[in-house]
Short mmCIF file of C-alpha atoms in Angstrom, two decimals:
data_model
loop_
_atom_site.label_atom_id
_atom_site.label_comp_id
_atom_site.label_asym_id
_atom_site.label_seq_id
_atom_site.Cartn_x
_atom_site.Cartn_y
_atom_site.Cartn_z
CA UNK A 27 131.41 143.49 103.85
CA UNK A 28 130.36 146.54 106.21
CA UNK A 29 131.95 145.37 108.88
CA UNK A 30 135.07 145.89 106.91
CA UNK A 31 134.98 149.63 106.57
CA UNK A 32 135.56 152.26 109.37
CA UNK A 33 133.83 154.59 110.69
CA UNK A 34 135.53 157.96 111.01
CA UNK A 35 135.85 158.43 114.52
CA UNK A 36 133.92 161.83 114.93
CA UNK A 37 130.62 159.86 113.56
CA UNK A 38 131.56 157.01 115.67
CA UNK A 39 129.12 158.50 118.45
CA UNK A 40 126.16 158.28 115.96
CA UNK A 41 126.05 154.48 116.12
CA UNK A 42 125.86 154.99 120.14
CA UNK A 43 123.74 151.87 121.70
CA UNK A 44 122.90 150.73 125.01
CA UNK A 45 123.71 146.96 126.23
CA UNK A 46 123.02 144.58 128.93
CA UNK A 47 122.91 140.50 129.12
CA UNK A 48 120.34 140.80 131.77
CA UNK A 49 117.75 143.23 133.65
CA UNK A 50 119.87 142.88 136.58
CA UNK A 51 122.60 144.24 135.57
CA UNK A 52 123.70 148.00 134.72
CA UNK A 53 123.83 149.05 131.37
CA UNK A 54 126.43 149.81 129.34
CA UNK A 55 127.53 152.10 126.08
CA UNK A 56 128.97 151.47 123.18
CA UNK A 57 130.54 152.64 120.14
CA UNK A 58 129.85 150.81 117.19
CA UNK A 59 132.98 151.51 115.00
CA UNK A 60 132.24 150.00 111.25
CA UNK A 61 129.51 150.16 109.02
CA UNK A 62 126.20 149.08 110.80
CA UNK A 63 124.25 146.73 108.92
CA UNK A 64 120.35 147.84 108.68
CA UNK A 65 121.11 151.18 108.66
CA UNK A 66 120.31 153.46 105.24
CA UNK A 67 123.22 154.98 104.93
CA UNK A 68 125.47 150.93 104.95
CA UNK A 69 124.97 150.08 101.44
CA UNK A 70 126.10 153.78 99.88
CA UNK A 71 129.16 153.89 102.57
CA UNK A 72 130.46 150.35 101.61
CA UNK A 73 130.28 150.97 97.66
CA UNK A 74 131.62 153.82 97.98
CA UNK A 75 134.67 152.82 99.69
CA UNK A 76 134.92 150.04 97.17
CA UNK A 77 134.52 153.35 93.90
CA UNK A 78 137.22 154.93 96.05
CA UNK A 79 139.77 152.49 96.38
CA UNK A 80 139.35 151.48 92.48
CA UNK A 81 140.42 155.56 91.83
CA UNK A 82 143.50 155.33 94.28
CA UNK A 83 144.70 152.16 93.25
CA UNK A 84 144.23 152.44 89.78
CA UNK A 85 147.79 153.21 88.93
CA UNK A 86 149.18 149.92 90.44
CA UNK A 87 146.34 147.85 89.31
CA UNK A 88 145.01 148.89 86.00
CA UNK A 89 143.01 145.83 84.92
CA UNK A 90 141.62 145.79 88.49
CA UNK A 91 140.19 149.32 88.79
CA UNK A 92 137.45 149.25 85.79
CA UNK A 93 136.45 145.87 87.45
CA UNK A 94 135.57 147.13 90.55
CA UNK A 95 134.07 150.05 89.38
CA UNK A 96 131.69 148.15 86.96
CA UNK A 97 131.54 144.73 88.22
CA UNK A 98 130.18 145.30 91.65
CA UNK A 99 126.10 144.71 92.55
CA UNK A 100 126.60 145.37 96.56
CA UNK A 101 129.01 142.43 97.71
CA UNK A 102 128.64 140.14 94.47
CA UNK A 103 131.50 140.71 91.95
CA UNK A 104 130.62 139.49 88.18
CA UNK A 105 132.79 140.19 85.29
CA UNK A 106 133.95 138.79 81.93
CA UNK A 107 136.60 139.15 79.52
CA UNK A 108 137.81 138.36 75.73
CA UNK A 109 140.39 136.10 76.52
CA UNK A 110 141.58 133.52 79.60
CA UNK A 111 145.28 135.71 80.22
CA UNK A 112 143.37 138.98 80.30
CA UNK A 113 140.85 137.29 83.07
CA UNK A 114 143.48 135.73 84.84
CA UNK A 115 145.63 138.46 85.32
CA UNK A 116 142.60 141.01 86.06
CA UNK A 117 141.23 138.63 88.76
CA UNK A 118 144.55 138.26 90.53
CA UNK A 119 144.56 142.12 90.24
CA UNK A 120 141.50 142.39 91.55
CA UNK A 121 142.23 139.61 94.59
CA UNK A 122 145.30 141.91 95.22
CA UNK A 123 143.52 144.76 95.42
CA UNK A 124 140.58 144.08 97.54
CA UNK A 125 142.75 142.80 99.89
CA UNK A 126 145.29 145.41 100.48
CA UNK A 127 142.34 147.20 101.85
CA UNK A 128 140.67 144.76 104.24
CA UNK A 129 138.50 143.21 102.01
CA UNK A 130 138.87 139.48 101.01
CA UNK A 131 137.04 138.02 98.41
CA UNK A 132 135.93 134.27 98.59
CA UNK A 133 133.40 132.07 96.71
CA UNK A 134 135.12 132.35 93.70
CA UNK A 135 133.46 130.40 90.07
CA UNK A 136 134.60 130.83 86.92
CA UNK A 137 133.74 128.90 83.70
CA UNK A 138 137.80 128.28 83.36
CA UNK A 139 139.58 125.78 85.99
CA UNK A 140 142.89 127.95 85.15
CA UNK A 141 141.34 130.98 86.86
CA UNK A 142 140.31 129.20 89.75
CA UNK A 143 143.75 127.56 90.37
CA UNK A 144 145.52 130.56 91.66
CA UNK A 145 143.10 130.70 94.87
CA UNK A 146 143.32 128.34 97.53
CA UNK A 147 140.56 125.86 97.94
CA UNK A 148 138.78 127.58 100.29
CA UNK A 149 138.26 130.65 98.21
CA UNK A 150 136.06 128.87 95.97
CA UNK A 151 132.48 128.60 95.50
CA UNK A 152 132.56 124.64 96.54
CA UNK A 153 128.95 124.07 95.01
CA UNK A 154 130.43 125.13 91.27
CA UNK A 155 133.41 122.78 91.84
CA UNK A 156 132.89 120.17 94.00
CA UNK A 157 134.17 116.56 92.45
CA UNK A 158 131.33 114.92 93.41
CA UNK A 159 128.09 116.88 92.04
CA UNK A 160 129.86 119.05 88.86
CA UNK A 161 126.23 119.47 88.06
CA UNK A 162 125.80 122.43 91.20
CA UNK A 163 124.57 125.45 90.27
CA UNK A 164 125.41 128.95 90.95
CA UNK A 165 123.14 131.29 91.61
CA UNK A 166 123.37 134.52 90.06
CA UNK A 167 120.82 137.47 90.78
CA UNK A 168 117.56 134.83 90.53
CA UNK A 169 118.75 133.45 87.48
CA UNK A 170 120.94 130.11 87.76
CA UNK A 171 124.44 129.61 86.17
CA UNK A 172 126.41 126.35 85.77
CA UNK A 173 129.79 127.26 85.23
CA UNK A 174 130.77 123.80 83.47
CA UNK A 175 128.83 124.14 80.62
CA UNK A 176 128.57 128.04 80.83
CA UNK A 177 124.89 127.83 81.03
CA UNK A 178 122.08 129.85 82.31
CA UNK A 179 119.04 127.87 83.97
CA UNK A 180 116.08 128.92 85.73
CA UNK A 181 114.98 128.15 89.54
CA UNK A 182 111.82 126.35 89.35
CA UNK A 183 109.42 127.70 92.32
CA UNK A 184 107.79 125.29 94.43
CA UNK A 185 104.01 126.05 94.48
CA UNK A 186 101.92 123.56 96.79
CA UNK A 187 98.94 121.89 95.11
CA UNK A 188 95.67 123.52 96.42
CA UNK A 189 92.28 122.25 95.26
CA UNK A 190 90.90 125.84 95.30
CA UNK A 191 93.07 128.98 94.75
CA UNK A 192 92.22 133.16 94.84
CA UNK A 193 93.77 135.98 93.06
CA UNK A 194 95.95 137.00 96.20
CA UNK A 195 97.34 133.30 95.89
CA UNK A 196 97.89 133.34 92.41
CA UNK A 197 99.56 137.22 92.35
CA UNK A 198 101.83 136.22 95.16
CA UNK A 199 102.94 133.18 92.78
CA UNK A 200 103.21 134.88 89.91
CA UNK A 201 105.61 137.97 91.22
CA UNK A 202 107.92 135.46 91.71
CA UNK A 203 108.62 134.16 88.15
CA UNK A 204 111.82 136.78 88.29
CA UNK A 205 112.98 137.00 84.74
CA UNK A 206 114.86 140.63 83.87
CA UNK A 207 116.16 139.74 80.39
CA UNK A 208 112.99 138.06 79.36
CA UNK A 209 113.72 134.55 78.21
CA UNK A 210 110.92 132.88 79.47
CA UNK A 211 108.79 135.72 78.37
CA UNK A 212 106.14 133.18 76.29
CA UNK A 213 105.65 131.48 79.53
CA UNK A 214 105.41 134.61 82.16
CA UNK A 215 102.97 136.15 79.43
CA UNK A 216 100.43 133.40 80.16
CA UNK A 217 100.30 134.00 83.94
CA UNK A 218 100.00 137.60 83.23
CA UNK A 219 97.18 137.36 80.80
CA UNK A 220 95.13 135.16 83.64
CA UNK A 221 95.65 137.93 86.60
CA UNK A 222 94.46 140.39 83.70
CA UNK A 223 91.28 138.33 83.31
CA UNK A 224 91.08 138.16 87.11
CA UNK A 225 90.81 141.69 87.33
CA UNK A 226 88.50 141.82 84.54
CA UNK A 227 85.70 139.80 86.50
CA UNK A 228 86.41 141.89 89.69
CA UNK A 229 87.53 139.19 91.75
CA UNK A 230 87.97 139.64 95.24
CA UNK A 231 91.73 139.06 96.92
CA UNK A 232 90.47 136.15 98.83
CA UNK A 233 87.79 134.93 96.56
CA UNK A 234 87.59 131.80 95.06
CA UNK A 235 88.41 131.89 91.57
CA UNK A 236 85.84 130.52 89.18
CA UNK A 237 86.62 126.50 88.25
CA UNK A 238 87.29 127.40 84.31
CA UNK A 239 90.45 130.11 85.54
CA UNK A 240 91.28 127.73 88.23
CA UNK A 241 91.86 124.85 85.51
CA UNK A 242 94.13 127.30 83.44
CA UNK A 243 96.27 128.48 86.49
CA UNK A 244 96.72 124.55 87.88
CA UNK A 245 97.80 124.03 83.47
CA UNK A 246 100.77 126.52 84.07
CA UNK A 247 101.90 125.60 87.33
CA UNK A 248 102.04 121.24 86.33
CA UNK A 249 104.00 122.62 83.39
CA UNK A 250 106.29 125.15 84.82
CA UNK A 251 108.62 122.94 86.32
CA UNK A 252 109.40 121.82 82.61
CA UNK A 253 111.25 124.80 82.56
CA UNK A 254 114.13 122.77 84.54
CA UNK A 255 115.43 121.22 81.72
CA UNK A 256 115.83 124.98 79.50
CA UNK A 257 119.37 126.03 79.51
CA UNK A 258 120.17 129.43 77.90
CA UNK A 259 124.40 129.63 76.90
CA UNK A 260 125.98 132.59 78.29
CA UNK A 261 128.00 133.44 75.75
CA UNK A 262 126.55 134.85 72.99
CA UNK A 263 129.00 135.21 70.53
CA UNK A 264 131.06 132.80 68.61
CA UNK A 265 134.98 133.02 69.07
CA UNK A 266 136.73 135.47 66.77
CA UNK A 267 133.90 137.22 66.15
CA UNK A 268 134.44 139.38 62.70
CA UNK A 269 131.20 141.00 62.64
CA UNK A 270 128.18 141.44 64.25
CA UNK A 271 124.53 142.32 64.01
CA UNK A 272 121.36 143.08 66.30
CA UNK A 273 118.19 141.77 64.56
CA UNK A 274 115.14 142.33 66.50
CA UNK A 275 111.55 140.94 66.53
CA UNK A 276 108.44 142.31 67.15
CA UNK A 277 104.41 140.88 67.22
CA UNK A 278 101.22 141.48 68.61
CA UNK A 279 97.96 139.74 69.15
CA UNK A 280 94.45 140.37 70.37
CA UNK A 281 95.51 139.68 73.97
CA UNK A 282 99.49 140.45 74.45
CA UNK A 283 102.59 141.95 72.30
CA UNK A 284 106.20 141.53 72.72
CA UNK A 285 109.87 142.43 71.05
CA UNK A 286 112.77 140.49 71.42
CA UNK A 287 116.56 141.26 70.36
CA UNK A 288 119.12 138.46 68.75
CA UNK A 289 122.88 138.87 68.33
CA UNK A 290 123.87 137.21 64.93
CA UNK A 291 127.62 137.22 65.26
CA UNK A 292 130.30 135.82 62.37
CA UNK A 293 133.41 134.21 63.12
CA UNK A 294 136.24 135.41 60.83
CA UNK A 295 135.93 131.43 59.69
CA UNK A 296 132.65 131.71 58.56
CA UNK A 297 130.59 130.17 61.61
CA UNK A 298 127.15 132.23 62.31
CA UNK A 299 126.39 132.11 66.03
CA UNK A 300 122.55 133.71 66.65
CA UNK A 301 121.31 133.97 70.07
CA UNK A 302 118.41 135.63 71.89
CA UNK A 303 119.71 138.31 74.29
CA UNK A 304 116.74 139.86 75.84
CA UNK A 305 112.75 140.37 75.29
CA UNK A 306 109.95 142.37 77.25
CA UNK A 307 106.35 141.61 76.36
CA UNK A 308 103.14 143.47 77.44
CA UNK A 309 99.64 142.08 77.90
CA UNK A 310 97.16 144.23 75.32
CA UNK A 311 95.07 146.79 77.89
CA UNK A 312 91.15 145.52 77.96
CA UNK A 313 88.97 148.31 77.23
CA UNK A 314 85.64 148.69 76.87
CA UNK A 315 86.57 149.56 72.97
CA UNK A 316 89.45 146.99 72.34
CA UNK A 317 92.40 148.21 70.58
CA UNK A 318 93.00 147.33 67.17
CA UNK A 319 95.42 144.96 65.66
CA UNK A 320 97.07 147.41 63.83
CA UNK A 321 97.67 149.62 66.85
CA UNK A 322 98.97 147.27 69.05
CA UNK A 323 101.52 145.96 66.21
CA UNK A 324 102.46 149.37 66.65
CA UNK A 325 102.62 149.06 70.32
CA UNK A 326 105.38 145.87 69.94
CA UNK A 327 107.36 148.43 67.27
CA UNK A 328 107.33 150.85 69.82
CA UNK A 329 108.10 148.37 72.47
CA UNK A 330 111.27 146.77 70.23
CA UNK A 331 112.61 150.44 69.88
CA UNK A 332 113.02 151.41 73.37
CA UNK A 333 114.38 147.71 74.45
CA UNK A 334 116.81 148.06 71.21
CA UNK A 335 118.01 151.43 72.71
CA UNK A 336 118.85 149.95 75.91
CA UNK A 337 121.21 147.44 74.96
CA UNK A 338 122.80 149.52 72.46
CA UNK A 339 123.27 151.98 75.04
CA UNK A 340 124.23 149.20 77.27
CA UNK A 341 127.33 148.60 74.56
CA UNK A 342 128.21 151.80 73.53
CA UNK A 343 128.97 152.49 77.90
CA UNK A 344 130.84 149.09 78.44
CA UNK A 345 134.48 149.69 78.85
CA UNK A 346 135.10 145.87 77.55
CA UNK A 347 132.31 145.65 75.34
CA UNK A 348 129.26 143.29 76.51
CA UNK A 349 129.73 142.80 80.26
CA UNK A 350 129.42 138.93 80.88
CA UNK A 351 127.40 137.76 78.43
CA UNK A 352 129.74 138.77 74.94
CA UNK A 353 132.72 137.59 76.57
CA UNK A 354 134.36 133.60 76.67
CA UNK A 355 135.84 133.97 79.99
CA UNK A 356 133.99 135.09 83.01
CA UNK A 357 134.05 135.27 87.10
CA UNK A 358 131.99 135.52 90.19
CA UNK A 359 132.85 135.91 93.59
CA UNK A 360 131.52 137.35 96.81
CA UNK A 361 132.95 139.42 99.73
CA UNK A 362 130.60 137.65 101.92
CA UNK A 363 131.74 134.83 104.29
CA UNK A 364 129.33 132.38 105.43
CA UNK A 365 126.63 132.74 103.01
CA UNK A 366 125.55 131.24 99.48
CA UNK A 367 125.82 134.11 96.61
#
């Protein structure tokens, strides 16, 4: 992607280097003339180039232009929309766009076969279509999406088996159970509550944890990799949705609280579609004086209120509604080359 944008030529000079293939020979200067991967200034310079091109073309692309503005997380493209003519004319758009200006998209999935048709085969992400294995994931920003069955799944991570384990060991294992919308939030909770206890006994980073901890933390890595088989739909709507509601949860116990927010939508036919769309959860603070029930019920209120502000905010600034996850009809696509999204 940043080799695709230019450099103006009077700040060509600051990307100056110095070259040779061998000691023996004399070295030479050069000018590099795109964006130089590595340095701080790539990621701005690129994205900014894409915001720019979105306001310049907007008049000849319309459906293209809020989909680059929005849709874009650095090189990864991921956007959704109401109905399969609206997406299929906005990613052509968008295809069109891109490429007037140098930059080609590839890896394209989709959870429609129509939208995927207009590109040539080599466009396409081959893992989410390939003949042979339909059952290839996509990854998606650490979570996992199969565009067959328009599901979410999780990437189990491999742990080895170790007889003995310490809290550095079990930290490291446990920062990587990535989960931003919360839906394995009952399961991350438990990991969190044993590093709390950890602390708690002032265990050292490369101590051996006592054989009663040890027992719980080997418990929750045998049974994580059940999580393989928990698929979460990506749509969360039913079709012809004729109204909809945002009920959300909230509870708290001695040791943890957490809220959680459901869409309850109702097709204009009467079907009633509820589905969990995201939940944060916080392990209850050990004092000397513990909190009380009562106040950490109000904790989880207070918790609910803040995440219920976020996605209605999160609503209320979507051109299209509910990026990706209200709409039937969604894409993904890189403007990388070589590598895996």
């Amino acid at each position: 992607m940043y080799r695709q944008v230019w450099v103006a030529e009077e700040d060509q000079p600051l990307q100056r280097m110095l070259w040779r293939n061998s000691p023996s020979e004399p070295l030479r200067t050069y000018e590099l003339t795109t964006i130089t991967y590595g340095t701080t200034t790539a990621p701005y310079l690129a994205t900014r180039c894409l915001q720019q091109l979105a306001n310049d073309e907007a008049v000849y692309f319309p459906l293209a232009a809020p989909v680059i503005k929005k849709g874009f997380y650095v090189d990864d493209l991921l956007f959704g929309f109401d109905s399969l003519e609206e997406a299929t004319a906005a990613s052509n758009e968008t295809s069109q766009m891109l490429a007037s200006a140098g930059f080609v998209l590839r890896k394209w999935s989709s959870n429609h076969s129509e939208i995927l048709a207009q590109f040539p085969d080599d466009y396409r992400e081959k893992s989410a279509i390939l003949e042979l294995d339909r059952s290839a994931p996509v990854k998606a920003l650490g979570l996992l999406w199969k565009p067959e069955s328009d599901e979410f799944l999780f990437k189990i991570p491999e742990w080895p088996e170790r007889p003995t384990s310490t809290k550095q060991i079990i930290l490291s294992h446990v920062c990587s159970l990535f989960d931003p919308l919360g839906l394995i939030g009952p399961v991350v909770v438990l990991a969190k509550m044993l590093i709390q206890t950890l602390w708690h006994r002032n265990i050292g980073w490369d101590d051996l944890i006592p054989h009663d901890l040890h027992d719980k933390w080997t418990e929750i890595a045998r049974q994580l990799p059940l999580l393989k088989d928990l698929t979460i739909p990506r749509f969360l709507l039913t079709n012809n949705v004729a109204s909809l509601q945002l009920h959300g949860f909230a509870d708290a116990s001695q040791r943890a609280y957490g809220a959680c927010i459901y869409f309850s939508s109702v097709s204009s036919s009467g079907t009633i579609t509820s589905r969990l769309m995201a939940a944060k959860s916080r392990i209850a603070p050990l004092e000397k004086r513990r909190p009380t029930l009562a106040r950490l019920e109000l904790c989880a209120a207070l918790l609910l209120a803040n995440l219920q502000r976020k996605v209605v905010r999160f609503i209320v600034r979507s051109t299209y509604g509910l990026i990706l996850r209200s709409h039937s009809t969604g894409f993904l696509v890189s403007l990388r080359h070589g590598t895996a999204l």
